[in-house]
Amino acid sequence: MGNLMDLRSPFSRGQAKTNSTGKTALHALQNIWRGADLPDESLEHVVLRGTEPVLPSSFAVGTAAQASIAAAALAAAEIWHLRGKPRQTVSLDMLHAAQECRSHFLINGIAPNIWDPITGVYPCGDGGWVRIHANFAHHRDGALALLGCAPGDGSTRATVEQALTRWRAFDFEQVAADAGLAVAAMRSFDEWDAHPQSLALASEPLVAIERIGDADPRPLPKYGHEARPLQGIRVLDLTRIIAGPVCGRALAAYGADVMLVNSPHLPNIDNIIDTSRGKLSVHADLETADGRIALGNLLRSAHVFVQGYRPGGMAALGFGPEEVARIRPGAVYVSLSAYGSQGPWSARRGFDSLVQTATGFNHAEAQAAGQAQPKPLPVQILDHASGYLMAFGALAALARQSTEGGSWHVRVSLARTAAWLRSLGRVADGLACPLPDIEGLLDTETSGFGSLRAVRHAAQFSATPARWTRPSVPPGTHPTVWPFN
């Protein structure tokens, strides 16, 4: 079903004033906002402070952080207005926005190390480079086995590097992908632009917001002035790692009841400590009838369903977009993928670091630094910006649902966000920017993991301050029932 809101050309609505950093954050926000047919009047109530560079990068990572967070926050303020409240101002500092996207946090005074020793970039026998993502044991052991390094035998980076001298970079990438592993070969921008997956992405919007079914409008419930914008909105969060969990964390900061649904059998990384702030956290094994029944019961009173499985993964479990729209007419379904919903790589596993490598960023950043080894961006901005764009799309669709009805599907991908980041331009001398001190941006709170010290939310609301009212807790802490409001 049609009615697809198009954010395909984020800078097609006229020219904005530019500087050495390329497009301004306000211009980027305006195009995201207008692409979802949201009212221009809201844009009069946003204040964006700061300029590039705020992190050591030749790319406008601060602009991307600020614009994407501002889009999510302003959409929450729009929901507040649709509930009959006066418009409020949303303000955002670029430095603060970029720091929130660095995923820096301390638990009991210690910064967790989320990276497995095998994870990283390696030269191959043909002079190319590959990045191996080994943070999950099954991905690490699969890559080691593919290289002839027996898992558990004490293989080191040196062992892996020696094994890769026998491989061509693109060959190893393809064989690893065929085995369901997480690997990417480094490409230049020119090489990526000529790739079939890049060509497929060219037809996809930055944030796709599509009506997929009929349903009566569900007016947003009214609350008093002490309420936050999303109070009473129920969100099911079936995501892992960073981008999807960031979406749920943002919605929770704006007042939604967000329930993180984890499988009791799948591993997590320590980032879950930071991204679970504000959320309920439950276990449900969707491979079992009991787990699917539990999720179905939760869905029947949910407003938003967020998932980060590979395309088709949730449909195989009975919770694809059409199935969710049938169980819960009027639901807003949000999908995250690595490389997009169509094209030869649409089902390929991917993480921020891999997408950076495959789409040309590591090569371009290395060129800017004058080095041959791939150079990552200083922040996993593809993850974080995608997470906030998911939250924005969810709220834009929720606003449409409340007035015109329908069931809605929102789609965001890391690779499409990467193309958007490229369109924001380069930052002259950006690599010379030092990493700033973030001490003044940290708050300490009690969590189910211990004392958590992390960056407070960057978006500031003039009437309803963003905050997390639930502490971060381990998966499975709560029962699979919604709290009474």
Short mmCIF file of C-alpha atoms in Angstrom, two decimals, residues 92-278:
data_model
loop_
_atom_site.label_atom_id
_atom_site.label_comp_id
_atom_site.label_asym_id
_atom_site.label_seq_id
_atom_site.Cartn_x
_atom_site.Cartn_y
_atom_site.Cartn_z
CA LEU A 92 20.31 21.13 21.60
CA ASP A 93 24.05 21.72 21.83
CA MET A 94 26.16 20.03 19.13
CA LEU A 95 28.98 19.06 21.48
CA HIS A 96 26.53 17.47 23.92
CA ALA A 97 24.75 15.64 21.09
CA ALA A 98 28.02 14.21 19.78
CA GLN A 99 29.08 13.09 23.25
CA GLU A 100 25.80 11.29 23.80
CA CYS A 101 26.53 9.35 20.62
CA ARG A 102 29.93 8.15 21.90
CA SER A 103 28.33 5.51 24.17
CA HIS A 104 30.71 6.48 26.98
CA PHE A 105 29.61 5.23 30.38
CA LEU A 106 31.05 3.86 33.62
CA ILE A 107 29.61 1.04 35.68
CA ASN A 108 30.90 1.00 39.26
CA GLY A 109 33.61 3.41 38.11
CA ILE A 110 34.88 1.19 35.27
CA ALA A 111 34.43 1.74 31.52
CA PRO A 112 33.45 -1.64 29.99
CA ASN A 113 35.46 -2.90 27.02
CA ILE A 114 32.94 -4.07 24.43
CA TRP A 115 35.49 -5.10 21.81
CA ASP A 116 36.73 -8.68 21.45
CA PRO A 117 40.52 -8.89 20.86
CA ILE A 118 39.94 -10.44 17.42
CA THR A 119 37.65 -7.59 16.31
CA GLY A 120 39.34 -5.10 14.00
CA VAL A 121 40.93 -4.47 10.60
CA TYR A 122 43.44 -6.75 8.88
CA PRO A 123 45.51 -6.55 5.69
CA CYS A 124 44.93 -9.29 3.12
CA GLY A 125 47.22 -10.94 0.63
CA ASP A 126 46.06 -8.77 -2.29
CA GLY A 127 46.76 -5.48 -0.49
CA GLY A 128 43.13 -4.99 0.49
CA TRP A 129 41.73 -4.78 4.01
CA VAL A 130 38.92 -6.49 5.87
CA ARG A 131 37.21 -5.74 9.15
CA ILE A 132 36.10 -8.67 11.30
CA HIS A 133 33.36 -8.11 13.89
CA ALA A 134 33.93 -10.72 16.61
CA ASN A 135 32.14 -9.30 19.64
CA PHE A 136 29.73 -12.23 19.67
CA ALA A 137 31.34 -15.60 20.27
CA HIS A 138 29.59 -17.33 17.36
CA HIS A 139 30.80 -14.66 14.92
CA ARG A 140 34.34 -14.83 16.32
CA ASP A 141 34.50 -18.62 16.28
CA GLY A 142 33.03 -18.78 12.78
CA ALA A 143 35.61 -16.35 11.42
CA LEU A 144 38.44 -18.24 13.11
CA ALA A 145 37.21 -21.55 11.73
CA LEU A 146 36.93 -20.09 8.23
CA LEU A 147 40.57 -19.00 8.49
CA GLY A 148 41.70 -22.38 9.75
CA CYS A 149 42.34 -21.08 13.25
CA ALA A 150 40.64 -23.48 15.63
CA PRO A 151 38.33 -21.61 18.04
CA GLY A 152 39.50 -21.90 21.60
CA ASP A 153 43.12 -22.68 20.68
CA GLY A 154 44.36 -19.28 21.83
CA SER A 155 44.29 -17.67 18.39
CA THR A 156 45.55 -14.10 18.46
CA ARG A 157 45.39 -11.15 16.09
CA ALA A 158 48.78 -12.20 14.75
CA THR A 159 47.40 -15.65 13.92
CA VAL A 160 44.46 -14.12 12.08
CA GLU A 161 46.66 -11.65 10.23
CA GLN A 162 48.91 -14.46 9.03
CA ALA A 163 45.92 -16.51 7.86
CA LEU A 164 44.52 -13.57 5.89
CA THR A 165 47.69 -13.26 3.80
CA ARG A 166 46.26 -16.21 1.86
CA TRP A 167 43.03 -14.37 1.03
CA ARG A 168 41.86 -11.62 -1.28
CA ALA A 169 39.82 -9.08 0.69
CA PHE A 170 36.63 -9.26 -1.39
CA ASP A 171 36.81 -13.06 -1.55
CA PHE A 172 36.99 -13.36 2.24
CA GLU A 173 34.14 -10.89 2.64
CA GLN A 174 31.91 -12.95 0.33
CA VAL A 175 32.78 -16.34 1.81
CA ALA A 176 32.23 -14.96 5.32
CA ALA A 177 28.86 -13.48 4.32
CA ASP A 178 27.81 -16.82 2.80
CA ALA A 179 28.61 -18.38 6.18
CA GLY A 180 26.48 -15.81 8.04
CA LEU A 181 29.48 -14.07 9.59
CA ALA A 182 30.12 -10.37 10.23
CA VAL A 183 32.90 -9.20 7.92
CA ALA A 184 33.36 -6.27 5.52
CA ALA A 185 36.07 -5.43 3.00
CA MET A 186 37.26 -1.83 2.81
CA ARG A 187 36.07 0.13 -0.22
CA SER A 188 36.64 3.65 -1.43
CA PHE A 189 33.64 5.87 -2.02
CA ASP A 190 34.00 5.32 -5.76
CA GLU A 191 34.03 1.55 -5.30
CA TRP A 192 30.97 1.66 -3.05
CA ASP A 193 29.09 4.00 -5.38
CA ALA A 194 29.49 1.45 -8.18
CA HIS A 195 28.38 -1.48 -6.00
CA PRO A 196 24.93 -3.02 -6.71
CA GLN A 197 23.87 -2.50 -3.09
CA SER A 198 24.72 1.19 -3.24
CA LEU A 199 22.71 1.50 -6.44
CA ALA A 200 19.76 -0.23 -4.75
CA LEU A 201 20.00 2.17 -1.80
CA ALA A 202 19.72 5.16 -4.11
CA SER A 203 15.98 4.53 -4.43
CA GLU A 204 15.40 4.28 -0.67
CA PRO A 205 14.46 7.28 1.48
CA LEU A 206 16.53 8.17 4.53
CA VAL A 207 13.46 7.45 6.65
CA ALA A 208 10.71 5.52 4.88
CA ILE A 209 7.27 6.07 6.44
CA GLU A 210 4.64 4.02 4.65
CA ARG A 211 1.00 3.30 5.32
CA ILE A 212 0.58 -0.48 5.08
CA GLY A 213 -3.00 -1.07 6.21
CA ASP A 214 -6.32 0.42 7.20
CA ALA A 215 -7.26 1.20 10.78
CA ASP A 216 -9.34 3.78 12.59
CA PRO A 217 -7.44 6.73 14.10
CA ARG A 218 -6.51 6.29 17.76
CA PRO A 219 -6.61 9.75 19.31
CA LEU A 220 -3.69 10.40 21.62
CA PRO A 221 -4.78 10.27 25.27
CA LYS A 222 -4.94 13.56 27.15
CA TYR A 223 -2.75 14.16 30.19
CA GLY A 224 -2.13 17.06 32.55
CA HIS A 225 0.63 19.63 32.11
CA GLU A 226 2.91 17.65 34.43
CA ALA A 227 3.02 14.77 31.95
CA ARG A 228 5.78 14.20 29.44
CA PRO A 229 5.06 14.20 25.67
CA LEU A 230 4.82 10.41 25.22
CA GLN A 231 3.16 9.45 28.50
CA GLY A 232 0.83 6.52 27.93
CA ILE A 233 2.51 5.48 24.64
CA ARG A 234 3.59 1.84 24.75
CA VAL A 235 6.63 0.72 22.78
CA LEU A 236 7.85 -2.84 22.26
CA ASP A 237 11.61 -2.80 21.71
CA LEU A 238 12.92 -5.96 20.03
CA THR A 239 16.39 -4.70 19.22
CA ARG A 240 19.99 -5.34 20.29
CA ILE A 241 23.46 -3.73 20.08
CA ILE A 242 23.16 0.08 19.61
CA ALA A 243 20.92 1.69 16.95
CA GLY A 244 17.60 0.07 17.87
CA PRO A 245 18.19 0.33 21.63
CA VAL A 246 19.04 4.03 21.20
CA CYS A 247 15.64 4.52 19.55
CA GLY A 248 13.86 2.95 22.53
CA ARG A 249 15.99 4.87 25.02
CA ALA A 250 15.06 8.18 23.37
CA LEU A 251 11.34 7.34 23.39
CA ALA A 252 11.63 6.44 27.08
CA ALA A 253 13.32 9.79 27.80
CA TYR A 254 10.28 11.52 26.31
CA GLY A 255 7.87 9.59 28.52
CA ALA A 256 6.92 6.40 26.66
CA ASP A 257 6.56 3.03 28.39
CA VAL A 258 9.30 1.14 26.54
CA MET A 259 9.56 -2.62 27.07
CA LEU A 260 12.80 -4.24 25.94
CA VAL A 261 12.07 -7.82 24.86
CA ASN A 262 15.13 -10.08 24.92
CA SER A 263 15.54 -13.73 24.09
CA PRO A 264 16.83 -15.63 27.14
CA HIS A 265 19.21 -17.49 24.80
CA LEU A 266 20.89 -14.65 22.87
CA PRO A 267 24.01 -12.84 24.13
CA ASN A 268 24.20 -9.11 24.72
CA ILE A 269 27.06 -6.65 24.89
CA ASP A 270 27.71 -4.27 27.78
CA ASN A 271 26.15 -1.34 25.89
CA ILE A 272 22.82 -2.73 27.10
CA ILE A 273 23.63 -1.15 30.47
CA ASP A 274 23.60 2.33 28.92
CA THR A 275 20.82 1.84 26.36
CA SER A 276 18.38 0.23 28.83
CA ARG A 277 17.91 3.46 30.79
CA GLY A 278 14.21 4.16 31.18
#
